[in-house]
Short mmCIF file of C-alpha atoms in Angstrom, two decimals:
data_model
loop_
_atom_site.label_atom_id
_atom_site.label_comp_id
_atom_site.label_asym_id
_atom_site.label_seq_id
_atom_site.Cartn_x
_atom_site.Cartn_y
_atom_site.Cartn_z
CA MET T 1 -33.39 41.96 64.66
CA SER T 2 -31.49 38.23 63.89
CA ASP T 3 -28.23 37.48 65.63
CA TYR T 4 -25.01 38.72 63.23
CA VAL T 5 -22.18 37.26 65.73
CA GLU T 6 -22.74 34.07 68.18
CA LEU T 7 -20.28 33.11 71.24
CA PHE T 8 -21.73 30.14 72.05
CA ASN T 9 -20.09 28.12 75.57
CA LEU T 10 -17.35 29.07 74.53
CA ALA T 11 -13.69 28.32 76.57
CA LYS T 12 -10.36 28.73 76.00
CA VAL T 13 -8.28 25.99 78.26
CA TYR T 14 -4.34 26.22 78.71
CA PRO T 15 -2.86 22.80 79.54
CA THR T 16 -0.56 23.65 82.96
CA PRO T 17 2.08 20.77 84.54
CA THR T 18 -0.67 21.46 87.27
CA GLY T 19 -3.10 20.76 85.50
CA PRO T 20 -5.24 22.42 83.01
CA ALA T 21 -5.43 26.66 83.57
CA VAL T 22 -9.37 27.69 82.83
CA ILE T 23 -9.45 31.22 81.89
CA VAL T 24 -12.45 31.39 79.89
CA LYS T 25 -15.84 29.00 80.33
CA ASP T 26 -19.16 28.90 79.37
CA PHE T 27 -18.55 32.25 78.20
CA ASN T 28 -22.25 32.49 75.88
CA LEU T 29 -22.73 36.40 73.94
CA ARG T 30 -25.37 36.94 71.43
CA ILE T 31 -24.59 40.66 69.21
CA GLN T 32 -26.81 42.13 66.64
CA LYS T 33 -26.12 43.22 62.91
CA GLY T 34 -24.56 46.72 63.70
CA GLU T 35 -24.77 46.69 68.12
CA PHE T 36 -21.58 48.36 69.40
CA VAL T 37 -21.15 46.17 72.88
CA THR T 38 -18.23 46.35 75.35
CA LEU T 39 -17.01 43.33 77.53
CA ILE T 40 -15.68 45.28 80.42
CA GLY T 41 -14.03 43.38 83.53
CA HIS T 42 -10.89 43.48 85.95
CA SER T 43 -7.64 43.38 83.84
CA GLY T 44 -6.60 39.56 83.51
CA CYS T 45 -9.87 38.53 83.94
CA GLY T 46 -9.96 36.98 80.63
CA LYS T 47 -11.55 39.73 77.89
CA SER T 48 -9.23 40.03 76.11
CA THR T 49 -8.97 36.33 75.41
CA VAL T 50 -13.01 36.46 74.37
CA LEU T 51 -11.51 38.89 72.32
CA SER T 52 -8.52 37.51 70.76
CA MET T 53 -10.63 34.31 70.06
CA VAL T 54 -12.86 36.14 67.97
CA ALA T 55 -10.29 37.64 66.23
CA GLY T 56 -8.88 34.32 65.57
CA LEU T 57 -5.64 34.97 67.15
CA ASN T 58 -5.89 32.41 70.21
CA SER T 59 -7.42 29.36 69.27
CA ILE T 60 -10.83 27.62 70.92
CA THR T 61 -10.54 25.32 72.81
CA ASP T 62 -14.35 24.72 73.10
CA GLY T 63 -17.49 25.92 71.71
CA GLY T 64 -17.56 28.45 68.44
CA ILE T 65 -18.23 31.87 66.98
CA ILE T 66 -20.25 32.43 64.17
CA LEU T 67 -19.96 35.28 62.22
CA ALA T 68 -22.73 36.44 59.71
CA GLY T 69 -23.97 33.10 59.83
CA ARG T 70 -20.73 31.46 58.99
CA GLU T 71 -18.48 29.89 61.95
CA LEU T 72 -14.85 31.02 63.04
CA ALA T 73 -12.20 29.23 61.58
CA GLY T 74 -8.52 31.28 62.66
CA PRO T 75 -7.65 34.82 61.97
CA GLY T 76 -8.91 37.41 59.00
CA PRO T 77 -9.86 40.45 56.81
CA ASP T 78 -12.92 40.11 58.00
CA ARG T 79 -12.58 41.00 61.46
CA GLY T 80 -10.92 44.28 61.57
CA MET T 81 -8.79 44.82 64.23
CA VAL T 82 -7.70 47.86 66.54
CA PHE T 83 -4.54 46.61 68.63
CA GLN T 84 -4.33 48.66 72.13
CA SER T 85 -0.61 49.37 71.17
CA PRO T 86 -1.41 51.15 68.01
CA SER T 87 0.88 47.33 66.01
CA LEU T 88 1.85 50.12 63.28
CA LEU T 89 4.56 48.40 61.20
CA PRO T 90 7.65 51.13 61.38
CA TRP T 91 9.03 50.78 58.28
CA LEU T 92 5.89 52.00 56.51
CA THR T 93 3.78 55.40 56.03
CA ALA T 94 0.95 55.92 57.58
CA PHE T 95 -0.48 55.53 54.45
CA GLU T 96 1.41 52.35 53.39
CA ASN T 97 0.71 50.87 56.81
CA VAL T 98 -3.81 50.91 55.09
CA MET T 99 -2.49 50.35 52.50
CA LEU T 100 -0.74 46.50 53.38
CA GLY T 101 -4.08 45.74 54.07
CA ILE T 102 -6.40 47.35 51.13
CA ASN T 103 -3.91 45.56 48.47
CA GLN T 104 -4.65 42.15 50.56
CA VAL T 105 -7.97 42.50 50.83
CA LEU T 106 -9.15 44.39 47.74
CA PHE T 107 -6.70 43.42 45.07
CA THR T 108 -9.37 43.30 42.50
CA SER T 109 -9.80 46.74 42.81
CA PRO T 110 -7.16 49.22 40.37
CA LYS T 111 -4.46 50.67 42.29
CA HIS T 112 -6.04 54.53 42.28
CA GLU T 113 -8.76 52.91 43.57
CA ARG T 114 -7.19 51.23 46.45
CA GLN T 115 -5.38 54.61 46.72
CA ARG T 116 -8.38 56.72 47.42
CA ILE T 117 -9.74 54.54 49.53
CA ALA T 118 -6.77 54.64 51.91
CA GLU T 119 -6.46 57.73 51.77
CA TYR T 120 -10.06 58.60 52.56
CA TYR T 121 -10.29 57.11 55.58
CA LEU T 122 -7.25 58.55 56.81
CA SER T 123 -8.86 61.96 56.24
CA VAL T 124 -11.85 60.73 57.78
CA VAL T 125 -9.64 60.38 60.82
CA GLY T 126 -7.96 63.37 60.14
CA LEU T 127 -4.49 62.87 58.69
CA ALA T 128 -4.85 64.61 55.40
CA ASP T 129 -1.25 66.12 55.89
CA ALA T 130 0.45 63.16 58.04
CA MET T 131 -0.96 60.40 55.62
CA ASP T 132 3.41 60.23 54.70
CA LYS T 133 4.78 60.04 57.49
CA ARG T 134 6.35 57.18 59.33
CA PRO T 135 4.98 56.28 62.91
CA ALA T 136 8.27 57.59 64.08
CA GLN T 137 7.29 61.10 63.78
CA LEU T 138 2.94 60.43 64.58
CA SER T 139 1.60 61.05 68.47
CA GLN T 140 0.78 58.06 70.14
CA GLY T 141 -3.16 59.69 68.95
CA MET T 142 -2.08 60.14 65.62
CA ARG T 143 -0.68 56.83 65.50
CA GLN T 144 -3.75 55.08 66.39
CA ARG T 145 -5.91 57.48 64.78
CA VAL T 146 -3.84 55.77 61.91
CA GLY T 147 -5.11 51.59 63.35
CA ILE T 148 -8.28 52.66 63.21
CA ALA T 149 -8.40 53.36 59.50
CA ARG T 150 -6.40 49.87 59.04
CA ALA T 151 -8.96 48.89 60.30
CA PHE T 152 -11.97 50.26 58.72
CA ALA T 153 -10.62 50.41 55.56
CA LEU T 154 -11.26 46.87 54.76
CA LYS T 155 -14.81 47.13 54.90
CA PRO T 156 -15.03 44.26 57.94
CA LYS T 157 -17.98 42.82 58.64
CA MET T 158 -17.14 43.26 62.76
CA LEU T 159 -14.92 45.76 64.19
CA LEU T 160 -12.61 44.47 67.36
CA LEU T 161 -10.96 46.81 69.32
CA ASP T 162 -8.67 45.64 72.47
CA GLU T 163 -8.60 48.57 74.36
CA PRO T 164 -8.02 50.94 71.72
CA PHE T 165 -7.91 53.95 73.62
CA GLY T 166 -6.14 52.56 76.70
CA MET T 167 -2.69 53.73 76.77
CA LEU T 168 -4.05 57.39 75.31
CA ASP T 169 -4.30 60.54 77.95
CA SER T 170 -7.87 61.75 78.70
CA LEU T 171 -8.04 64.71 75.69
CA THR T 172 -7.07 62.36 72.95
CA ARG T 173 -9.21 59.56 74.15
CA TYR T 174 -11.87 61.92 74.18
CA GLU T 175 -11.05 63.29 70.30
CA LEU T 176 -10.77 58.95 69.60
CA GLN T 177 -13.52 58.19 71.05
CA ALA T 178 -15.91 60.55 69.40
CA VAL T 179 -13.66 59.42 65.67
CA LEU T 180 -14.83 55.86 66.47
CA LEU T 181 -18.29 56.46 67.01
CA ASP T 182 -18.14 58.51 63.98
CA LEU T 183 -17.06 56.70 62.15
CA TRP T 184 -18.97 53.27 63.10
CA ARG T 185 -21.96 55.33 62.91
CA ARG T 186 -21.32 55.97 59.26
CA ASN T 187 -20.47 53.07 58.12
CA SER T 188 -23.12 50.44 60.48
CA ILE T 189 -20.64 48.40 61.73
CA THR T 190 -20.96 45.79 64.04
CA ALA T 191 -18.54 46.43 67.02
CA LEU T 192 -16.82 43.79 69.97
CA MET T 193 -14.60 46.31 72.17
CA VAL T 194 -13.16 45.64 75.13
CA THR T 195 -11.95 48.26 78.44
CA HIS T 196 -11.30 48.76 81.91
CA ASP T 197 -12.69 52.00 81.35
CA VAL T 198 -16.43 52.27 82.88
CA ASP T 199 -17.13 56.12 81.24
CA GLU T 200 -15.89 54.51 77.73
CA ALA T 201 -17.74 51.84 78.02
CA LEU T 202 -20.95 54.52 78.62
CA TYR T 203 -20.53 56.38 76.05
CA LEU T 204 -19.72 53.95 73.28
CA SER T 205 -21.75 50.92 73.43
CA ASP T 206 -25.98 49.25 73.25
CA ARG T 207 -24.60 47.33 75.83
CA VAL T 208 -22.19 46.93 78.51
CA VAL T 209 -21.22 43.08 79.18
CA CYS T 210 -19.56 42.79 82.73
CA MET T 211 -17.44 39.27 82.85
CA THR T 212 -16.88 37.40 85.93
CA ASP T 213 -12.44 37.45 87.29
CA GLY T 214 -11.18 34.87 85.97
CA PRO T 215 -10.07 31.84 86.30
CA GLU T 216 -13.18 30.33 84.28
CA ALA T 217 -14.09 34.10 83.50
CA GLU T 218 -18.01 34.38 82.31
CA VAL T 219 -21.12 36.67 81.71
CA GLY T 220 -21.35 37.67 84.39
CA ASP T 221 -23.92 40.81 83.83
CA ILE T 222 -25.44 42.76 81.04
CA LEU T 223 -26.55 46.20 80.82
CA PRO T 224 -28.58 48.12 77.72
CA VAL T 225 -27.12 51.58 77.26
CA THR T 226 -30.35 53.54 75.70
CA PHE T 227 -28.99 56.59 75.28
CA GLU T 228 -30.22 58.29 72.29
CA ARG T 229 -27.37 58.66 69.26
CA PRO T 230 -26.48 60.10 67.69
CA ARG T 231 -24.04 60.79 70.93
CA ASP T 232 -23.09 63.81 72.83
CA ARG T 233 -20.48 63.17 75.56
CA LYS T 234 -21.75 66.61 77.32
CA ALA T 235 -25.35 64.94 76.97
CA VAL T 236 -24.54 61.69 77.70
CA MET T 237 -22.43 62.51 80.88
CA GLU T 238 -25.92 64.90 81.93
CA HIS T 239 -28.37 62.15 80.95
CA PRO T 240 -30.18 61.22 84.42
CA ASP T 241 -29.63 57.45 83.70
CA TYR T 242 -25.87 58.52 83.08
CA TYR T 243 -24.56 58.00 87.21
CA GLY T 244 -27.13 54.49 87.95
CA LEU T 245 -25.67 53.27 85.23
CA ARG T 246 -22.23 53.91 86.16
CA GLU T 247 -23.05 53.21 89.58
CA HIS T 248 -23.70 49.43 88.89
CA LEU T 249 -21.30 49.03 86.50
CA ILE T 250 -18.53 50.61 89.08
CA GLU T 251 -20.19 48.51 91.37
CA PHE T 252 -20.43 45.62 89.65
CA LEU T 253 -16.30 45.74 89.11
CA GLU T 254 -15.76 45.87 93.18
CA VAL T 255 -17.95 43.67 94.51
CA ARG T 256 -20.00 41.01 92.66
CA ALA T 257 -16.98 40.64 90.09
CA HIS T 258 -15.28 38.88 93.03
CA ARG T 259 -17.73 37.59 94.30
CA ARG T 260 -18.08 34.27 93.43
CA LYS T 261 -13.76 33.37 94.72
CA ALA T 262 -14.86 34.85 98.03
CA SER T 263 -16.73 32.56 98.40
CA HIS T 264 -15.94 29.36 97.04
CA PRO T 265 -12.30 30.15 98.21
CA ASP T 266 -11.17 26.61 96.71
CA ALA T 267 -13.69 24.54 95.58
CA LEU T 268 -14.99 25.33 91.22
CA PRO T 269 -18.12 27.02 91.27
CA GLN T 270 -21.04 24.38 89.97
CA ASN T 271 -23.41 27.12 89.58
CA LYS T 272 -23.77 27.39 86.01
CA SER T 273 -26.29 30.00 85.89
CA ASN T 274 -24.69 33.92 86.39
CA ALA T 275 -28.62 35.10 86.90
CA LYS T 276 -29.33 32.85 89.71
CA GLN T 277 -26.13 33.86 91.81
CA TYR T 278 -26.75 37.27 91.17
CA PRO T 279 -29.77 38.14 91.88
CA GLY T 280 -30.55 41.97 90.86
CA CYS T 281 -29.64 42.50 87.89
CA LEU T 282 -30.91 45.10 86.29
CA SER T 283 -30.57 42.89 82.76
CA THR T 284 -31.41 39.03 82.36
CA ARG T 285 -29.00 37.34 80.98
CA HIS T 286 -28.57 35.65 77.18
CA ARG T 287 -30.78 32.50 77.22
CA MET C 7 38.74 82.05 78.68
CA LYS C 8 39.24 82.23 74.86
CA ALA C 9 41.83 80.00 75.14
CA GLU C 10 39.08 77.20 76.81
CA ILE C 11 36.39 77.75 74.14
CA PHE C 12 39.18 76.77 71.51
CA LEU C 13 40.30 74.48 73.69
CA LYS C 14 37.08 72.81 73.61
CA LYS C 15 36.05 73.23 70.01
CA THR C 16 39.52 71.73 68.98
CA ASP C 17 39.87 68.95 71.35
CA TRP C 18 38.27 66.60 68.98
CA LEU C 19 41.95 66.51 66.70
CA ILE C 20 44.58 67.79 69.38
CA LEU C 21 43.43 65.00 71.98
CA PRO C 22 44.13 61.73 70.09
CA LEU C 23 46.73 63.88 68.32
CA ILE C 24 48.33 63.08 72.33
CA GLY C 25 47.69 59.92 72.50
CA LEU C 26 49.81 59.24 69.36
CA CYS C 27 52.46 61.27 70.79
CA VAL C 28 52.02 58.85 73.64
CA VAL C 29 51.97 55.69 71.77
CA LEU C 30 55.00 56.62 69.58
CA LEU C 31 57.47 57.84 72.36
CA VAL C 32 56.82 54.27 74.11
CA TRP C 33 57.32 52.50 71.05
CA GLN C 34 60.46 55.20 70.19
CA ILE C 35 62.23 54.31 74.31
CA VAL C 36 60.73 50.47 73.95
CA SER C 37 63.12 50.16 70.77
CA ILE C 38 65.79 52.06 72.42
CA THR C 39 66.01 50.14 74.78
CA VAL C 40 64.29 47.37 75.65
CA ALA C 41 63.31 45.47 72.17
CA LYS C 42 67.04 46.66 70.12
CA GLU C 43 65.63 44.87 66.81
CA LEU C 44 62.23 46.36 67.15
CA PRO C 45 62.62 49.37 64.40
CA THR C 46 62.24 52.55 65.89
CA PRO C 47 59.29 55.08 64.08
CA ALA C 48 62.16 56.34 62.26
CA LYS C 49 63.33 53.73 60.86
CA THR C 50 59.97 52.60 60.15
CA TRP C 51 58.47 55.07 58.04
CA ALA C 52 62.39 55.47 56.37
CA ALA C 53 61.80 52.29 55.58
CA SER C 54 57.61 52.02 54.31
CA LYS C 55 57.76 55.66 52.78
CA SER C 56 57.88 53.78 48.54
CA TYR C 57 55.21 51.78 50.14
CA VAL C 58 53.05 54.44 51.26
CA LEU C 59 54.39 57.07 49.10
CA GLU C 60 53.45 54.82 45.92
CA PRO C 61 50.80 52.91 46.93
CA PHE C 62 50.08 51.29 44.04
CA ALA C 63 53.35 50.55 42.81
CA LYS C 64 53.87 46.84 41.06
CA ARG C 65 57.47 45.98 41.26
CA GLY C 66 57.34 41.88 41.59
CA GLU C 67 54.79 39.21 43.11
CA MET C 68 55.61 40.03 46.98
CA ASP C 69 56.70 43.91 46.37
CA GLN C 70 53.83 46.29 45.82
CA GLY C 71 52.37 49.30 47.42
CA ILE C 72 50.68 49.09 50.54
CA LEU C 73 47.15 49.49 49.06
CA ARG C 74 47.67 47.18 46.11
CA PHE C 75 47.78 44.92 49.15
CA THR C 76 45.13 46.40 50.81
CA TRP C 77 43.46 45.70 47.82
CA TYR C 78 43.58 42.17 47.06
CA SER C 79 43.41 41.22 50.35
CA LEU C 80 39.72 43.78 50.09
CA VAL C 81 39.42 41.42 46.97
CA LEU C 82 39.34 37.98 48.68
CA VAL C 83 37.46 39.69 52.34
CA ALA C 84 34.69 40.26 49.61
CA LYS C 85 34.22 37.46 48.19
CA GLY C 86 34.01 35.31 51.75
CA TYR C 87 31.68 38.28 53.49
CA ALA C 88 29.55 37.63 50.62
CA LEU C 89 29.00 34.09 50.91
CA ALA C 90 28.86 34.19 54.94
CA LEU C 91 26.08 36.87 54.47
CA VAL C 92 24.72 34.30 51.79
CA LEU C 93 24.85 31.55 54.21
CA GLY C 94 24.18 32.69 57.37
CA THR C 95 21.74 35.08 56.96
CA PRO C 96 19.16 32.25 56.09
CA VAL C 97 20.51 29.83 58.50
CA GLY C 98 19.51 33.02 61.30
CA PHE C 99 15.82 32.83 59.48
CA PHE C 100 15.64 29.21 60.15
CA LEU C 101 17.05 29.61 63.82
CA GLY C 102 15.26 32.09 64.62
CA LEU C 103 11.37 30.95 63.09
CA SER C 104 11.91 27.21 64.02
CA LYS C 105 12.05 25.85 67.27
CA ALA C 106 13.01 22.26 66.43
CA PHE C 107 15.62 23.66 64.36
CA THR C 108 17.04 25.79 67.21
CA LYS C 109 16.97 22.76 69.20
CA THR C 110 19.07 20.51 66.12
CA PHE C 111 21.56 22.72 65.20
CA ASP C 112 22.43 25.23 68.17
CA PRO C 113 24.01 22.51 69.59
CA ILE C 114 26.86 22.21 66.66
CA ILE C 115 26.96 25.94 66.07
CA GLN C 116 27.68 27.07 70.07
CA VAL C 117 31.08 23.81 69.27
CA LEU C 118 32.02 25.61 65.84
CA ARG C 119 31.72 29.04 66.62
CA PRO C 120 34.65 29.50 68.97
CA VAL C 121 36.84 27.44 66.54
CA SER C 122 39.64 29.62 64.94
CA PRO C 123 40.34 30.79 61.29
CA LEU C 124 43.55 28.96 61.85
CA ALA C 125 42.26 26.00 62.84
CA TRP C 126 39.92 26.27 60.24
CA LEU C 127 41.94 26.67 57.21
CA PRO C 128 43.75 23.71 56.90
CA LEU C 129 40.23 22.03 56.24
CA GLY C 130 39.48 23.86 53.87
CA LEU C 131 42.71 23.00 52.16
CA VAL C 132 42.58 20.50 52.39
CA LEU C 133 38.44 20.28 50.94
CA PHE C 134 39.73 21.60 47.89
CA LEU C 135 43.27 19.27 46.99
CA GLY C 136 41.57 18.95 43.41
CA ALA C 137 41.31 22.42 43.11
CA GLY C 138 45.08 22.76 41.42
CA LYS C 139 46.11 26.50 41.41
CA GLN C 140 42.84 27.89 43.28
CA ALA C 141 43.00 25.71 45.69
CA SER C 142 44.62 28.78 48.13
CA GLU C 143 41.96 30.77 47.37
CA LEU C 144 39.18 28.48 47.73
CA GLY C 145 40.44 27.50 51.30
CA ALA C 146 40.46 30.50 52.26
CA LEU C 147 37.52 31.78 50.80
CA PHE C 148 35.57 28.61 53.01
CA THR C 149 37.67 29.71 56.58
CA ILE C 150 37.10 33.20 55.73
CA ALA C 151 33.11 32.32 55.41
CA ILE C 152 32.57 30.09 57.85
CA CYS C 153 34.22 32.05 60.32
CA ALA C 154 32.51 35.25 59.65
CA MET C 155 29.07 34.11 59.47
CA TRP C 156 28.58 33.06 62.75
CA PRO C 157 27.75 36.49 64.02
CA THR C 158 24.89 37.46 61.05
CA VAL C 159 23.41 34.31 62.08
CA LEU C 160 23.19 34.81 65.93
CA ASN C 161 22.14 37.96 65.55
CA THR C 162 19.37 36.80 62.77
CA ALA C 163 18.03 34.81 64.56
CA VAL C 164 17.69 37.17 68.11
CA GLY C 165 15.95 39.39 65.41
CA VAL C 166 13.71 37.23 64.27
CA ARG C 167 13.05 35.87 67.37
CA ALA C 168 12.18 39.71 68.44
CA VAL C 169 9.85 40.30 66.21
CA PRO C 170 7.02 41.71 68.26
CA GLN C 171 4.05 39.75 68.66
CA ASP C 172 1.50 42.53 67.33
CA TYR C 173 3.83 42.65 63.50
CA LEU C 174 2.52 39.52 63.97
CA ASN C 175 -0.76 39.90 65.00
CA VAL C 176 -1.14 41.94 62.43
CA ALA C 177 0.03 39.61 59.24
CA ARG C 178 -2.23 37.01 60.88
CA VAL C 179 -5.07 39.24 60.87
CA LEU C 180 -4.32 39.80 57.05
CA LYS C 181 -4.07 36.71 56.24
CA LEU C 182 -1.16 37.83 54.12
CA SER C 183 0.92 34.27 52.61
CA ARG C 184 3.98 33.24 54.07
CA SER C 185 5.90 34.95 51.60
CA LYS C 186 4.61 38.06 52.18
CA THR C 187 4.44 37.75 56.42
CA LEU C 188 8.52 37.11 55.48
CA PHE C 189 8.68 40.10 52.92
CA LYS C 190 6.54 42.08 54.62
CA VAL C 191 7.10 41.98 57.89
CA LEU C 192 9.86 39.50 59.18
CA ILE C 193 12.92 40.46 56.79
CA PRO C 194 11.52 44.80 57.71
CA ALA C 195 11.94 44.09 61.27
CA THR C 196 14.99 42.23 61.21
CA LEU C 197 17.21 44.62 59.36
CA PRO C 198 18.03 46.11 62.26
CA TYR C 199 19.74 43.17 64.04
CA MET C 200 20.66 41.92 61.19
CA PHE C 201 22.72 44.36 60.02
CA THR C 202 24.32 44.71 63.53
CA GLY C 203 25.61 40.98 62.73
CA PHE C 204 26.63 42.20 59.32
CA ARG C 205 28.73 44.65 60.62
CA LEU C 206 30.56 41.93 63.35
CA SER C 207 30.65 39.58 60.81
CA LEU C 208 33.44 42.14 57.82
CA GLY C 209 35.33 42.61 61.24
CA ILE C 210 36.28 39.01 61.62
CA ALA C 211 36.10 38.58 58.06
CA TRP C 212 38.85 40.74 57.69
CA LEU C 213 40.92 39.40 60.51
CA VAL C 214 41.16 36.00 59.13
CA ILE C 215 42.08 37.29 56.01
CA VAL C 216 45.05 38.48 57.06
CA ALA C 217 45.79 34.89 58.85
CA ALA C 218 44.63 33.17 56.22
CA GLU C 219 47.18 35.08 53.66
CA MET C 220 50.06 34.79 56.46
CA LEU C 221 49.22 30.42 56.16
CA THR C 222 49.06 30.52 52.28
CA GLY C 223 51.76 32.61 50.76
CA ARG C 224 49.14 34.56 48.98
CA PRO C 225 49.95 38.38 47.80
CA GLY C 226 47.53 40.66 50.28
CA VAL C 227 48.36 42.14 53.39
CA GLY C 228 48.92 39.16 55.75
CA GLY C 229 51.08 37.69 53.30
CA PHE C 230 53.06 40.89 53.08
CA LEU C 231 53.43 40.99 56.78
CA TRP C 232 54.70 36.64 56.59
CA GLN C 233 57.16 37.43 53.94
CA GLU C 234 58.73 40.29 55.34
CA TYR C 235 59.16 38.87 58.40
CA ASN C 236 60.35 36.18 56.66
CA ALA C 237 63.17 38.57 55.38
CA LEU C 238 63.57 40.13 58.33
CA VAL C 239 62.64 44.01 57.59
CA TYR C 240 60.31 44.04 60.50
CA GLU C 241 59.42 47.89 60.30
CA HIS C 242 57.14 46.44 57.02
CA ILE C 243 55.18 44.41 59.77
CA ILE C 244 54.99 47.68 61.41
CA LEU C 245 53.42 49.19 58.25
CA CYS C 246 50.72 46.00 57.65
CA ILE C 247 50.22 46.07 61.55
CA VAL C 248 48.53 49.70 61.02
CA THR C 249 47.11 49.13 57.18
CA ILE C 250 45.27 46.49 58.45
CA GLY C 251 44.46 48.41 61.88
CA VAL C 252 43.13 51.50 59.96
CA VAL C 253 41.63 49.76 56.88
CA GLY C 254 39.40 47.61 59.43
CA PHE C 255 38.24 50.98 61.38
CA ILE C 256 37.71 51.84 58.58
CA LEU C 257 35.12 48.90 57.26
CA ASP C 258 33.23 48.96 60.92
CA ARG C 259 32.86 52.93 60.39
CA LEU C 260 31.54 52.26 56.41
CA MET C 261 29.34 49.24 58.30
CA SER C 262 27.95 50.84 61.36
CA LEU C 263 27.05 54.11 58.81
CA VAL C 264 24.36 51.51 56.79
CA GLU C 265 23.66 50.17 60.04
CA ARG C 266 22.65 53.49 61.12
CA ARG C 267 20.63 53.88 58.62
CA PHE C 268 18.25 51.13 59.01
CA LYS C 269 18.10 51.72 62.72
CA THR C 270 16.24 54.76 61.46
CA ALA C 271 13.66 53.24 59.67
#
């Protein structure tokens, strides 16, 4: 399969009075069509910066992003975004929140068709009875369901998820992970998610991309997750490889994510190849 | 036990009545001891009775029922207030949206904001000197509008700045056009702040009307107050003060009802 999304030499630099602050540097990642890729790393490492650059909400300092053969410039509804806080407009009902995007993207379709789409996605995420409620009347989990419906309803080329379940309790999180996985599979959509939850990454993804700590965060390690799909949480967690992968990720986050900084307390690292820096990676870095 | 419950249930009525009685008592004492010219409550009522009991009577240009005067004042306030909102809301939006606009005009706004209506009114009259008979009304409108618009301007600006980045990101991801972003995201998100500004502006407009009428001699509560002061009918000054207070209170309550409706939305 060909690469559907390509992030090449992506960099984000903020100018500051004390000199440029390099948040992300030389970030390379290729994603295949229909693949579910997760970025994992410590908070503040720059993973959300990468995601918001893909979303077009944050400007790209250097490098570029190609989606379906075209370089991205700015935000657009071809990338469905699920935010950490559901970001629903509180004065609109769940239905109207979903319709806002549909009206914008599918404005050529007749009205009843657009309404049907909104109703369909809201009922798929389990909100058939709550469509006319405002966000204030919905639980946090239900709000995020609306957020997911809103993203999928636009039939985007790519789905971007910024710690979508970070604000939920664990039971709700499990429910919503299953809802997301089901929708993702049915729509065979390419997805890029940011999380710091190791179990969430392993349950959902085809590949887990570990990021080193910022500043100058880059791809530290890429871990393929090959549990067969469709996945069942219990089956995944009981899989003989599960704890090996989990330990690998945790070990990366606990030890190796910091290593570069520890060995070069103040000097900028010269070594661009992470594979060399992290001998013993399960997988090799792309390129 | 029963008496206690009864008191609890009726204290919303009884306590304010006690407060009123205390004030009336103090007024009575002051008027018979220190300030002999101050009419007592009973005298005030006797002199004001006809104005209150026939609130819409019209016996002459400056001798009308108190509610008829109030109506004149309210009409003028409504016009000036509408002008203040029409001018103030867009200025507030520009201030909230544009840093350059803020840097350019904020110092001027901060300097003009504390200027008293009494200072603006003569300027208003000068501005509309050419308008002849209309001059006093236009001058009053100008004064109400320019004094009352600041809370609307500032609250709208704060509201626009406080629109969560999340909502704006939604608009950006969906590529909403500028006007759609304004009408579907910015304005609804700012409404609660705008209405706080509208309520405060209305309070100021009502304050200004009295001053404007006093200086221009227009018929209205303020004009009547000033005329009766000159005519040495001090009872009517108190009647006017009470009327102004009650009307201002009612206006504020009405606005906060509207405001609350938008807060929950």
